[in-house]
JSON list of C-alpha atoms in Angstrom, two decimals:
[
{"chain": "A", "resi": 1, "resn": "UNK", "atom": "CA", "xyz": [120.72, 99.42, 110.10]},
{"chain": "A", "resi": 2, "resn": "UNK", "atom": "CA", "xyz": [121.05, 100.74, 113.65]},
{"chain": "A", "resi": 3, "resn": "UNK", "atom": "CA", "xyz": [120.93, 104.34, 112.45]},
{"chain": "A", "resi": 4, "resn": "UNK", "atom": "CA", "xyz": [117.74, 103.73, 110.48]},
{"chain": "A", "resi": 5, "resn": "UNK", "atom": "CA", "xyz": [116.09, 102.12, 113.51]},
{"chain": "A", "resi": 6, "resn": "UNK", "atom": "CA", "xyz": [117.12, 104.93, 115.88]},
{"chain": "A", "resi": 7, "resn": "UNK", "atom": "CA", "xyz": [115.93, 107.65, 113.48]},
{"chain": "A", "resi": 8, "resn": "UNK", "atom": "CA", "xyz": [112.66, 105.78, 112.88]},
{"chain": "A", "resi": 9, "resn": "UNK", "atom": "CA", "xyz": [112.01, 105.60, 116.61]},
{"chain": "A", "resi": 10, "resn": "UNK", "atom": "CA", "xyz": [113.06, 109.16, 117.35]},
{"chain": "A", "resi": 11, "resn": "UNK", "atom": "CA", "xyz": [111.11, 110.81, 114.53]},
{"chain": "A", "resi": 12, "resn": "UNK", "atom": "CA", "xyz": [108.38, 108.33, 113.64]},
{"chain": "A", "resi": 13, "resn": "UNK", "atom": "CA", "xyz": [107.28, 107.25, 117.11]},
{"chain": "A", "resi": 14, "resn": "UNK", "atom": "CA", "xyz": [106.17, 110.70, 118.35]},
{"chain": "A", "resi": 15, "resn": "UNK", "atom": "CA", "xyz": [104.51, 111.41, 114.99]},
{"chain": "A", "resi": 16, "resn": "UNK", "atom": "CA", "xyz": [102.42, 108.24, 115.02]},
{"chain": "A", "resi": 17, "resn": "UNK", "atom": "CA", "xyz": [101.77, 108.40, 118.79]},
{"chain": "A", "resi": 18, "resn": "UNK", "atom": "CA", "xyz": [100.00, 111.76, 118.33]},
{"chain": "A", "resi": 19, "resn": "UNK", "atom": "CA", "xyz": [97.70, 110.24, 115.72]},
{"chain": "A", "resi": 20, "resn": "UNK", "atom": "CA", "xyz": [96.78, 106.92, 117.39]},
{"chain": "A", "resi": 21, "resn": "UNK", "atom": "CA", "xyz": [98.25, 105.18, 120.41]},
{"chain": "A", "resi": 22, "resn": "UNK", "atom": "CA", "xyz": [96.81, 101.77, 119.46]},
{"chain": "A", "resi": 23, "resn": "UNK", "atom": "CA", "xyz": [98.08, 102.04, 115.88]},
{"chain": "A", "resi": 24, "resn": "UNK", "atom": "CA", "xyz": [101.52, 102.99, 117.21]},
{"chain": "A", "resi": 25, "resn": "UNK", "atom": "CA", "xyz": [101.58, 99.95, 119.49]},
{"chain": "A", "resi": 26, "resn": "UNK", "atom": "CA", "xyz": [100.71, 97.80, 116.47]},
{"chain": "A", "resi": 27, "resn": "UNK", "atom": "CA", "xyz": [103.53, 99.42, 114.50]},
{"chain": "A", "resi": 28, "resn": "UNK", "atom": "CA", "xyz": [105.93, 98.75, 117.37]},
{"chain": "A", "resi": 29, "resn": "UNK", "atom": "CA", "xyz": [104.95, 95.07, 117.54]},
{"chain": "A", "resi": 30, "resn": "UNK", "atom": "CA", "xyz": [105.29, 94.57, 113.78]},
{"chain": "A", "resi": 31, "resn": "UNK", "atom": "CA", "xyz": [108.50, 96.63, 113.65]},
{"chain": "A", "resi": 32, "resn": "UNK", "atom": "CA", "xyz": [110.12, 94.65, 116.46]},
{"chain": "A", "resi": 33, "resn": "UNK", "atom": "CA", "xyz": [109.02, 91.36, 114.90]},
{"chain": "A", "resi": 34, "resn": "UNK", "atom": "CA", "xyz": [110.65, 92.39, 111.61]},
{"chain": "A", "resi": 35, "resn": "UNK", "atom": "CA", "xyz": [113.81, 93.58, 113.37]},
{"chain": "A", "resi": 36, "resn": "UNK", "atom": "CA", "xyz": [114.20, 90.39, 115.45]},
{"chain": "A", "resi": 37, "resn": "UNK", "atom": "CA", "xyz": [113.72, 88.16, 112.40]},
{"chain": "A", "resi": 38, "resn": "UNK", "atom": "CA", "xyz": [116.12, 90.25, 110.31]},
{"chain": "A", "resi": 39, "resn": "UNK", "atom": "CA", "xyz": [118.80, 90.07, 112.99]},
{"chain": "A", "resi": 40, "resn": "UNK", "atom": "CA", "xyz": [118.21, 86.34, 113.61]},
{"chain": "A", "resi": 41, "resn": "UNK", "atom": "CA", "xyz": [118.52, 85.36, 109.95]},
{"chain": "A", "resi": 42, "resn": "UNK", "atom": "CA", "xyz": [121.52, 87.66, 109.48]},
{"chain": "A", "resi": 43, "resn": "UNK", "atom": "CA", "xyz": [123.26, 86.01, 112.43]},
{"chain": "A", "resi": 44, "resn": "UNK", "atom": "CA", "xyz": [122.43, 82.52, 111.18]},
{"chain": "A", "resi": 45, "resn": "UNK", "atom": "CA", "xyz": [123.68, 83.37, 107.68]},
{"chain": "A", "resi": 46, "resn": "UNK", "atom": "CA", "xyz": [126.98, 84.54, 109.15]},
{"chain": "A", "resi": 47, "resn": "UNK", "atom": "CA", "xyz": [127.41, 81.88, 111.85]},
{"chain": "A", "resi": 48, "resn": "UNK", "atom": "CA", "xyz": [126.41, 78.75, 109.90]},
{"chain": "A", "resi": 49, "resn": "UNK", "atom": "CA", "xyz": [129.08, 77.23, 107.70]},
{"chain": "A", "resi": 50, "resn": "UNK", "atom": "CA", "xyz": [128.06, 77.21, 104.02]},
{"chain": "A", "resi": 51, "resn": "UNK", "atom": "CA", "xyz": [129.06, 73.55, 103.76]},
{"chain": "A", "resi": 52, "resn": "UNK", "atom": "CA", "xyz": [132.40, 72.21, 102.61]},
{"chain": "A", "resi": 53, "resn": "UNK", "atom": "CA", "xyz": [133.24, 68.86, 101.00]},
{"chain": "A", "resi": 54, "resn": "UNK", "atom": "CA", "xyz": [134.57, 66.33, 103.53]},
{"chain": "A", "resi": 55, "resn": "UNK", "atom": "CA", "xyz": [138.36, 66.43, 103.78]},
{"chain": "A", "resi": 56, "resn": "UNK", "atom": "CA", "xyz": [140.44, 63.29, 103.39]},
{"chain": "A", "resi": 57, "resn": "UNK", "atom": "CA", "xyz": [137.59, 60.93, 102.49]},
{"chain": "A", "resi": 58, "resn": "UNK", "atom": "CA", "xyz": [136.62, 59.47, 99.16]},
{"chain": "A", "resi": 59, "resn": "UNK", "atom": "CA", "xyz": [133.51, 60.99, 97.67]},
{"chain": "A", "resi": 60, "resn": "UNK", "atom": "CA", "xyz": [131.87, 58.45, 95.33]},
{"chain": "A", "resi": 61, "resn": "UNK", "atom": "CA", "xyz": [129.92, 61.06, 93.36]},
{"chain": "A", "resi": 62, "resn": "UNK", "atom": "CA", "xyz": [132.97, 63.31, 92.89]},
{"chain": "A", "resi": 63, "resn": "UNK", "atom": "CA", "xyz": [133.80, 63.17, 89.21]},
{"chain": "A", "resi": 64, "resn": "UNK", "atom": "CA", "xyz": [136.07, 66.20, 89.00]},
{"chain": "A", "resi": 65, "resn": "UNK", "atom": "CA", "xyz": [139.03, 67.59, 90.86]},
{"chain": "A", "resi": 66, "resn": "UNK", "atom": "CA", "xyz": [139.20, 71.24, 91.94]},
{"chain": "A", "resi": 67, "resn": "UNK", "atom": "CA", "xyz": [142.09, 72.88, 90.11]},
{"chain": "A", "resi": 68, "resn": "UNK", "atom": "CA", "xyz": [142.82, 75.21, 93.02]},
{"chain": "A", "resi": 69, "resn": "UNK", "atom": "CA", "xyz": [142.40, 72.85, 96.02]},
{"chain": "A", "resi": 70, "resn": "UNK", "atom": "CA", "xyz": [143.53, 69.71, 94.20]},
{"chain": "A", "resi": 71, "resn": "UNK", "atom": "CA", "xyz": [140.74, 67.83, 95.99]},
{"chain": "A", "resi": 72, "resn": "UNK", "atom": "CA", "xyz": [137.74, 65.78, 94.81]},
{"chain": "A", "resi": 73, "resn": "UNK", "atom": "CA", "xyz": [134.81, 68.01, 93.97]},
{"chain": "A", "resi": 74, "resn": "UNK", "atom": "CA", "xyz": [131.18, 66.77, 94.21]},
{"chain": "A", "resi": 75, "resn": "UNK", "atom": "CA", "xyz": [128.62, 68.03, 91.67]},
{"chain": "A", "resi": 76, "resn": "UNK", "atom": "CA", "xyz": [127.51, 71.68, 92.08]},
{"chain": "A", "resi": 77, "resn": "UNK", "atom": "CA", "xyz": [130.56, 72.45, 94.23]},
{"chain": "A", "resi": 78, "resn": "UNK", "atom": "CA", "xyz": [132.52, 75.55, 93.34]},
{"chain": "A", "resi": 79, "resn": "UNK", "atom": "CA", "xyz": [135.74, 77.08, 94.59]},
{"chain": "A", "resi": 80, "resn": "UNK", "atom": "CA", "xyz": [135.39, 80.48, 96.30]},
{"chain": "A", "resi": 81, "resn": "UNK", "atom": "CA", "xyz": [138.30, 82.76, 95.50]},
{"chain": "A", "resi": 82, "resn": "UNK", "atom": "CA", "xyz": [137.60, 84.91, 98.59]},
{"chain": "A", "resi": 83, "resn": "UNK", "atom": "CA", "xyz": [137.45, 82.05, 101.14]},
{"chain": "A", "resi": 84, "resn": "UNK", "atom": "CA", "xyz": [139.91, 79.94, 99.13]},
{"chain": "A", "resi": 85, "resn": "UNK", "atom": "CA", "xyz": [137.81, 76.81, 99.73]},
{"chain": "A", "resi": 86, "resn": "UNK", "atom": "CA", "xyz": [135.39, 74.64, 97.81]},
{"chain": "A", "resi": 87, "resn": "UNK", "atom": "CA", "xyz": [131.76, 75.19, 98.85]},
{"chain": "A", "resi": 88, "resn": "UNK", "atom": "CA", "xyz": [128.91, 72.69, 98.39]},
{"chain": "A", "resi": 89, "resn": "UNK", "atom": "CA", "xyz": [126.13, 74.10, 96.17]},
{"chain": "A", "resi": 90, "resn": "UNK", "atom": "CA", "xyz": [127.79, 77.51, 96.25]},
{"chain": "A", "resi": 91, "resn": "UNK", "atom": "CA", "xyz": [125.56, 80.40, 95.22]},
{"chain": "A", "resi": 92, "resn": "UNK", "atom": "CA", "xyz": [127.94, 83.32, 95.79]},
{"chain": "A", "resi": 93, "resn": "UNK", "atom": "CA", "xyz": [130.26, 84.93, 98.32]},
{"chain": "A", "resi": 94, "resn": "UNK", "atom": "CA", "xyz": [128.19, 87.59, 100.07]},
{"chain": "A", "resi": 95, "resn": "UNK", "atom": "CA", "xyz": [130.12, 90.71, 101.15]},
{"chain": "A", "resi": 96, "resn": "UNK", "atom": "CA", "xyz": [127.30, 91.66, 103.58]},
{"chain": "A", "resi": 97, "resn": "UNK", "atom": "CA", "xyz": [127.57, 88.35, 105.42]},
{"chain": "A", "resi": 98, "resn": "UNK", "atom": "CA", "xyz": [131.32, 88.05, 104.76]},
{"chain": "A", "resi": 99, "resn": "UNK", "atom": "CA", "xyz": [130.55, 84.41, 104.13]},
{"chain": "A", "resi": 100, "resn": "UNK", "atom": "CA", "xyz": [129.76, 82.15, 101.22]},
{"chain": "A", "resi": 101, "resn": "UNK", "atom": "CA", "xyz": [126.14, 81.25, 100.60]},
{"chain": "A", "resi": 102, "resn": "UNK", "atom": "CA", "xyz": [125.99, 77.52, 100.11]},
{"chain": "A", "resi": 103, "resn": "UNK", "atom": "CA", "xyz": [124.21, 74.29, 100.98]},
{"chain": "A", "resi": 104, "resn": "UNK", "atom": "CA", "xyz": [123.93, 74.81, 104.77]},
{"chain": "A", "resi": 105, "resn": "UNK", "atom": "CA", "xyz": [123.14, 78.53, 105.00]},
{"chain": "A", "resi": 106, "resn": "UNK", "atom": "CA", "xyz": [121.22, 79.29, 101.80]},
{"chain": "A", "resi": 107, "resn": "UNK", "atom": "CA", "xyz": [117.82, 79.22, 103.55]},
{"chain": "A", "resi": 108, "resn": "UNK", "atom": "CA", "xyz": [119.04, 81.67, 106.20]},
{"chain": "A", "resi": 109, "resn": "UNK", "atom": "CA", "xyz": [120.42, 84.02, 103.55]},
{"chain": "A", "resi": 110, "resn": "UNK", "atom": "CA", "xyz": [117.15, 83.86, 101.60]},
{"chain": "A", "resi": 111, "resn": "UNK", "atom": "CA", "xyz": [115.05, 84.60, 104.70]},
{"chain": "A", "resi": 112, "resn": "UNK", "atom": "CA", "xyz": [117.43, 87.43, 105.63]},
{"chain": "A", "resi": 113, "resn": "UNK", "atom": "CA", "xyz": [116.83, 89.00, 102.21]},
{"chain": "A", "resi": 114, "resn": "UNK", "atom": "CA", "xyz": [113.05, 88.58, 102.61]},
{"chain": "A", "resi": 115, "resn": "UNK", "atom": "CA", "xyz": [113.01, 90.20, 106.07]},
{"chain": "A", "resi": 116, "resn": "UNK", "atom": "CA", "xyz": [115.38, 93.05, 105.17]},
{"chain": "A", "resi": 117, "resn": "UNK", "atom": "CA", "xyz": [113.11, 93.80, 102.18]},
{"chain": "A", "resi": 118, "resn": "UNK", "atom": "CA", "xyz": [109.97, 93.72, 104.35]},
{"chain": "A", "resi": 119, "resn": "UNK", "atom": "CA", "xyz": [111.67, 95.93, 106.96]},
{"chain": "A", "resi": 120, "resn": "UNK", "atom": "CA", "xyz": [112.70, 98.44, 104.31]},
{"chain": "A", "resi": 121, "resn": "UNK", "atom": "CA", "xyz": [109.17, 98.53, 102.88]},
{"chain": "A", "resi": 122, "resn": "UNK", "atom": "CA", "xyz": [107.76, 98.94, 106.40]},
{"chain": "A", "resi": 123, "resn": "UNK", "atom": "CA", "xyz": [109.98, 101.97, 107.07]},
{"chain": "A", "resi": 124, "resn": "UNK", "atom": "CA", "xyz": [109.31, 103.48, 103.63]},
{"chain": "A", "resi": 125, "resn": "UNK", "atom": "CA", "xyz": [105.53, 103.10, 103.89]},
{"chain": "A", "resi": 126, "resn": "UNK", "atom": "CA", "xyz": [105.18, 104.55, 107.37]},
{"chain": "A", "resi": 127, "resn": "UNK", "atom": "CA", "xyz": [107.97, 107.10, 106.93]},
{"chain": "A", "resi": 128, "resn": "UNK", "atom": "CA", "xyz": [106.56, 108.33, 103.63]},
{"chain": "A", "resi": 129, "resn": "UNK", "atom": "CA", "xyz": [103.33, 109.42, 105.30]},
{"chain": "A", "resi": 130, "resn": "UNK", "atom": "CA", "xyz": [105.26, 111.52, 107.83]},
{"chain": "A", "resi": 131, "resn": "UNK", "atom": "CA", "xyz": [107.36, 113.25, 105.17]},
{"chain": "A", "resi": 132, "resn": "UNK", "atom": "CA", "xyz": [104.46, 113.66, 102.75]},
{"chain": "A", "resi": 133, "resn": "UNK", "atom": "CA", "xyz": [101.97, 115.03, 105.29]},
{"chain": "A", "resi": 134, "resn": "UNK", "atom": "CA", "xyz": [104.27, 117.23, 107.35]},
{"chain": "A", "resi": 135, "resn": "UNK", "atom": "CA", "xyz": [106.89, 118.43, 104.92]},
{"chain": "A", "resi": 136, "resn": "UNK", "atom": "CA", "xyz": [105.51, 118.15, 101.38]},
{"chain": "A", "resi": 137, "resn": "UNK", "atom": "CA", "xyz": [101.85, 119.09, 101.93]},
{"chain": "A", "resi": 138, "resn": "UNK", "atom": "CA", "xyz": [102.62, 121.28, 104.90]},
{"chain": "A", "resi": 139, "resn": "UNK", "atom": "CA", "xyz": [99.47, 120.23, 106.76]},
{"chain": "A", "resi": 140, "resn": "UNK", "atom": "CA", "xyz": [101.12, 121.34, 109.98]},
{"chain": "A", "resi": 141, "resn": "UNK", "atom": "CA", "xyz": [102.36, 124.91, 109.52]},
{"chain": "A", "resi": 142, "resn": "UNK", "atom": "CA", "xyz": [103.67, 124.93, 113.08]},
{"chain": "A", "resi": 143, "resn": "UNK", "atom": "CA", "xyz": [107.06, 123.38, 112.42]},
{"chain": "A", "resi": 144, "resn": "UNK", "atom": "CA", "xyz": [108.03, 123.94, 116.03]},
{"chain": "A", "resi": 145, "resn": "UNK", "atom": "CA", "xyz": [106.34, 120.60, 116.80]},
{"chain": "A", "resi": 146, "resn": "UNK", "atom": "CA", "xyz": [109.36, 118.99, 115.15]},
{"chain": "A", "resi": 147, "resn": "UNK", "atom": "CA", "xyz": [111.70, 120.59, 117.72]},
{"chain": "A", "resi": 148, "resn": "UNK", "atom": "CA", "xyz": [111.80, 117.41, 119.81]},
{"chain": "A", "resi": 149, "resn": "UNK", "atom": "CA", "xyz": [113.18, 115.46, 116.89]},
{"chain": "A", "resi": 150, "resn": "UNK", "atom": "CA", "xyz": [116.92, 115.04, 116.22]},
{"chain": "A", "resi": 151, "resn": "UNK", "atom": "CA", "xyz": [116.63, 116.72, 112.83]},
{"chain": "A", "resi": 152, "resn": "UNK", "atom": "CA", "xyz": [115.13, 120.16, 112.48]},
{"chain": "A", "resi": 153, "resn": "UNK", "atom": "CA", "xyz": [113.83, 120.75, 108.96]},
{"chain": "A", "resi": 154, "resn": "UNK", "atom": "CA", "xyz": [114.57, 124.14, 107.45]},
{"chain": "A", "resi": 155, "resn": "UNK", "atom": "CA", "xyz": [111.90, 124.17, 104.75]},
{"chain": "A", "resi": 156, "resn": "UNK", "atom": "CA", "xyz": [112.79, 127.57, 103.29]},
{"chain": "A", "resi": 157, "resn": "UNK", "atom": "CA", "xyz": [116.32, 126.63, 102.23]},
{"chain": "A", "resi": 158, "resn": "UNK", "atom": "CA", "xyz": [115.81, 122.91, 101.67]},
{"chain": "A", "resi": 159, "resn": "UNK", "atom": "CA", "xyz": [118.51, 122.03, 104.21]},
{"chain": "A", "resi": 160, "resn": "UNK", "atom": "CA", "xyz": [118.43, 120.11, 107.43]},
{"chain": "A", "resi": 161, "resn": "UNK", "atom": "CA", "xyz": [120.60, 120.75, 110.43]},
{"chain": "A", "resi": 162, "resn": "UNK", "atom": "CA", "xyz": [121.21, 119.18, 113.82]},
{"chain": "A", "resi": 163, "resn": "UNK", "atom": "CA", "xyz": [119.00, 120.52, 116.58]},
{"chain": "A", "resi": 164, "resn": "UNK", "atom": "CA", "xyz": [121.65, 120.43, 119.31]}
]
């Protein structure tokens, strides 16, 4: 994610700044809002416990016993083979969060997915215009304007190389 953000700033910011300063400021505000929300919900999904059944107490609604934990299991509780624990209202074990998604952190996981999708669409929409206008259509035949960017496009061979 960090690499995508750095490349977006380094290549996209000068491109959009040349076209409209006010539009670029709007893009920066929306982009930062998306990034902050994505990072917040990611952190909350990782940091919040998914919710485990209480240990050592009788659970009146527990009608089954977990075969792996040998503990009472409330309805909609499942055993996670990765965490080796029972999780309340377990959805799945998420490798991106390295945490189970369950009763306590499901809303944070869901919002993380929403914001990562919106952020990806934001980068695709505003990055597509740059690639389409400058590289595909070739509206700017002076490719030396891309010298300040970290990637120098070699259009003739279809390759890109570092500009260091």
